Short mmCIF file of C-alpha atoms in Angstrom, two decimals:
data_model
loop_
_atom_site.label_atom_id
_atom_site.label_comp_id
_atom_site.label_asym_id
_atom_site.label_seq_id
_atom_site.Cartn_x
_atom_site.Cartn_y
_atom_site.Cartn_z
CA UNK A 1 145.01 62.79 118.82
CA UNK A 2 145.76 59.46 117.28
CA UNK A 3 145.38 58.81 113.39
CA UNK A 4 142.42 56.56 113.39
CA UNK A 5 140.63 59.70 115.50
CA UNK A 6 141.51 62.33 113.20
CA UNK A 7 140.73 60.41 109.91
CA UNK A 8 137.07 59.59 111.65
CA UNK A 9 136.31 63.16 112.25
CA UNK A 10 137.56 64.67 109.17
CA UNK A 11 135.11 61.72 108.08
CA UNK A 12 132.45 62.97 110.04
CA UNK A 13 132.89 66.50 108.84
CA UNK A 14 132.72 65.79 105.03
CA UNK A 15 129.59 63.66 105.36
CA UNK A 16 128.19 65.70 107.53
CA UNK A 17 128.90 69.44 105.49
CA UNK A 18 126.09 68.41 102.85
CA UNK A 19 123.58 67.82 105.24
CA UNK A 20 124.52 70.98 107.01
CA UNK A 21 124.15 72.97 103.38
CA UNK A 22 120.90 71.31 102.69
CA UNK A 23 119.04 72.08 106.36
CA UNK A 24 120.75 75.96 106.00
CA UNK A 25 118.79 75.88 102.58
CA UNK A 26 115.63 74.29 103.37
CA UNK A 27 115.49 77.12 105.96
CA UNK A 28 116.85 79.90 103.64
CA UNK A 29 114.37 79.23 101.18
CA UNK A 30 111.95 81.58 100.49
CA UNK A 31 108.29 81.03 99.43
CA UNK A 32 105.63 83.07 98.38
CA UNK A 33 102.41 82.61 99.99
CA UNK A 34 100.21 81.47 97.34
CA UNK A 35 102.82 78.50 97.08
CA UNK A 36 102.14 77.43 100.64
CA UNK A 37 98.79 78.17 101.16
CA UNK A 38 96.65 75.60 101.20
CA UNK A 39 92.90 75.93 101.40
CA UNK A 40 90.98 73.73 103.70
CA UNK A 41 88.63 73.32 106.65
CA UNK A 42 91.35 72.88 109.26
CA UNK A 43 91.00 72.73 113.39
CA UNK A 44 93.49 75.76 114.81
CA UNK A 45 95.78 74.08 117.95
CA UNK A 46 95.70 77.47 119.66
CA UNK A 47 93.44 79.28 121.46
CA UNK A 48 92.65 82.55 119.49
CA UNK A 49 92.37 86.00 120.83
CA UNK A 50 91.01 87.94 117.71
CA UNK A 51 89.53 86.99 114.32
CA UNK A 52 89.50 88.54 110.77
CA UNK A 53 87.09 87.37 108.36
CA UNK A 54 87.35 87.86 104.84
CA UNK A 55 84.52 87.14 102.06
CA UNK A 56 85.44 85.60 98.95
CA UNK A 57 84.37 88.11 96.71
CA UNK A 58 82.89 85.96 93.72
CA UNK A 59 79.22 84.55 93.02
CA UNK A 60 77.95 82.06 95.46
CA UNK A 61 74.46 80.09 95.57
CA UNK A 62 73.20 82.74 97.96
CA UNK A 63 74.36 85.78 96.39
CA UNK A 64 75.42 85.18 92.47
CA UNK A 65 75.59 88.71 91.95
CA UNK A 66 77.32 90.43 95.18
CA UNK A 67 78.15 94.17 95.53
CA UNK A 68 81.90 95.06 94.59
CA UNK A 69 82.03 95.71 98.30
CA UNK A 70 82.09 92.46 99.44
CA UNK A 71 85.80 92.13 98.49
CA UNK A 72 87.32 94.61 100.30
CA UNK A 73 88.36 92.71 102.79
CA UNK A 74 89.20 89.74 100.44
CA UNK A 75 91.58 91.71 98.59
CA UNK A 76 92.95 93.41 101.09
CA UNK A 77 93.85 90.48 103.27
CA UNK A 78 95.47 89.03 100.35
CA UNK A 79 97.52 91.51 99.18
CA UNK A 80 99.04 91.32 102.70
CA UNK A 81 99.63 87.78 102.40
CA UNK A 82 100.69 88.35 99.29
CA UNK A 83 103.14 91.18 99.74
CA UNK A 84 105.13 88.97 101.96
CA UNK A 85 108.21 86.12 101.14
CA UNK A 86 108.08 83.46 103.61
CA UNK A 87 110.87 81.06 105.52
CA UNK A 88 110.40 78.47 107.22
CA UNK A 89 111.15 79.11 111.37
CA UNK A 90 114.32 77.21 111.93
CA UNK A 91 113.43 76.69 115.07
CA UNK A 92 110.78 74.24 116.49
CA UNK A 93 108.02 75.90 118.52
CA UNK A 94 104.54 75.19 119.13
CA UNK A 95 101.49 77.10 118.37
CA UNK A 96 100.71 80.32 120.74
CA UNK A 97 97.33 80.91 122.11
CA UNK A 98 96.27 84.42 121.64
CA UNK A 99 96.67 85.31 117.97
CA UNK A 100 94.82 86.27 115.21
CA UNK A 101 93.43 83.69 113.04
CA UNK A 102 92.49 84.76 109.20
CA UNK A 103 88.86 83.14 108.15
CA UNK A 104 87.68 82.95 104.65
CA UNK A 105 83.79 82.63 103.84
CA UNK A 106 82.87 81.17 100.97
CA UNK A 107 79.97 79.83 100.88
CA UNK A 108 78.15 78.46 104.32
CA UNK A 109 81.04 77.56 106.51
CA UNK A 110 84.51 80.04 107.00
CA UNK A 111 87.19 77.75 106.44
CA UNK A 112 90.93 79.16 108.45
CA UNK A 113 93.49 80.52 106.06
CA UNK A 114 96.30 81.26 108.28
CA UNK A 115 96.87 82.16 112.19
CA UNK A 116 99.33 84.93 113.22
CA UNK A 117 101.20 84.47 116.34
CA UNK A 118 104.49 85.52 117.92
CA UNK A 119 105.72 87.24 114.39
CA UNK A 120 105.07 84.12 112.79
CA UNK A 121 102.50 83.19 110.47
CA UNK A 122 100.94 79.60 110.76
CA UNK A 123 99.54 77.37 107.60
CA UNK A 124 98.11 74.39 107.76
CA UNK A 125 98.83 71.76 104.73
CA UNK A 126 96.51 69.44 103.33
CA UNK A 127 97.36 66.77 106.08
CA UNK A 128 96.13 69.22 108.65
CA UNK A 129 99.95 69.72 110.04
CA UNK A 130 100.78 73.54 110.91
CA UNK A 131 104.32 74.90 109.87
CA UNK A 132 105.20 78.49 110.84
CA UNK A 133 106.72 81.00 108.47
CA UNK A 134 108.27 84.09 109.11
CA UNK A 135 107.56 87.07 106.78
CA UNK A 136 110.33 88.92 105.05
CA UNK A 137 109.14 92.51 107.24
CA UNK A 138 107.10 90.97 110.40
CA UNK A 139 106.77 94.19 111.92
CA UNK A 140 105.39 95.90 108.42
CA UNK A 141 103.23 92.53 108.35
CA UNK A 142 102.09 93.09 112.19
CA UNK A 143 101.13 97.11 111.69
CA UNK A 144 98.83 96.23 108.37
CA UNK A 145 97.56 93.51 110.13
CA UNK A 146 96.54 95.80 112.96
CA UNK A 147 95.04 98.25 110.26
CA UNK A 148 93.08 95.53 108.92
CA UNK A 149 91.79 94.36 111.61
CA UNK A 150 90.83 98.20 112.97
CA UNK A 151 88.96 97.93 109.13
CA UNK A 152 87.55 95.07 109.01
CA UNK A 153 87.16 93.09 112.25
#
């Protein structure tokens, strides 16, 4: 290999180490749900094959005084959510028909708070673009999911 070759690529691996080190942190990273969640009336790309609807369990202009019932389900979905750390999938998929898509009801219209699919858990941002996370234990996350949804759907 001639010197102008060598000096290029030992170039090309020094600027191209950082970049490296930042993508293998950006998909390291770990979030907590309440840091990605973003509440919002959003339209799910997939085709889902069960739903879970959770009440928000505080006053609303139908019901300012609701039974402590009600939030059951609220706070039970949540702590799941919340029980979780989440990373980024490094790799690219699209959205798979036949998951479970989380609803919250507050008020007259259920607005989607996540989708569940493959062992990844979809959230929408406030531009309406879906990213999937993986949760620290999917297959704890899946089985209390299934419980839930034997509960409460």
């Amino acid at each position: 290999m001639s010197r102008k070759r060598r000096l290029l690529l030992a170039a090309l691996v020094l600027a191209a180490a950082p970049l490296a080190g930042f993508l293998f942190g950006y998909f390291r990273e770990e979030y907590a749900f309440d840091d990605i969640w973003t509440p919002g009336p959003f339209t799910l790309p997939a085709q889902d094959k069960r739903e879970l609807y959770i009440i928000y369990p505080g006053p609303t202009w139908d019901d300012p005084d609701p039974p402590p019932s009600r939030s059951q389900s609220y706070h039970a979905v949540l702590n799941l959510l919340r029980s979780q750390k989440y990373r980024k999938s490094l790799l690219p998929s699209p959205m798979e028909d036949g998951g479970t898509v989380i609803y919250l009801h507050q008020g007259c219209t259920p607005s989607i708070v996540a989708y569940w699919s493959g062992g990844k858990l979809w959230l929408a941002d406030e531009n309406e673009v879906w990213t999937a996370y993986i949760p620290s234990n999917p297959g704890k996350f899946r089985e209390e999911l299934e419980t839930l949804l034997k509960r409460y759907g």
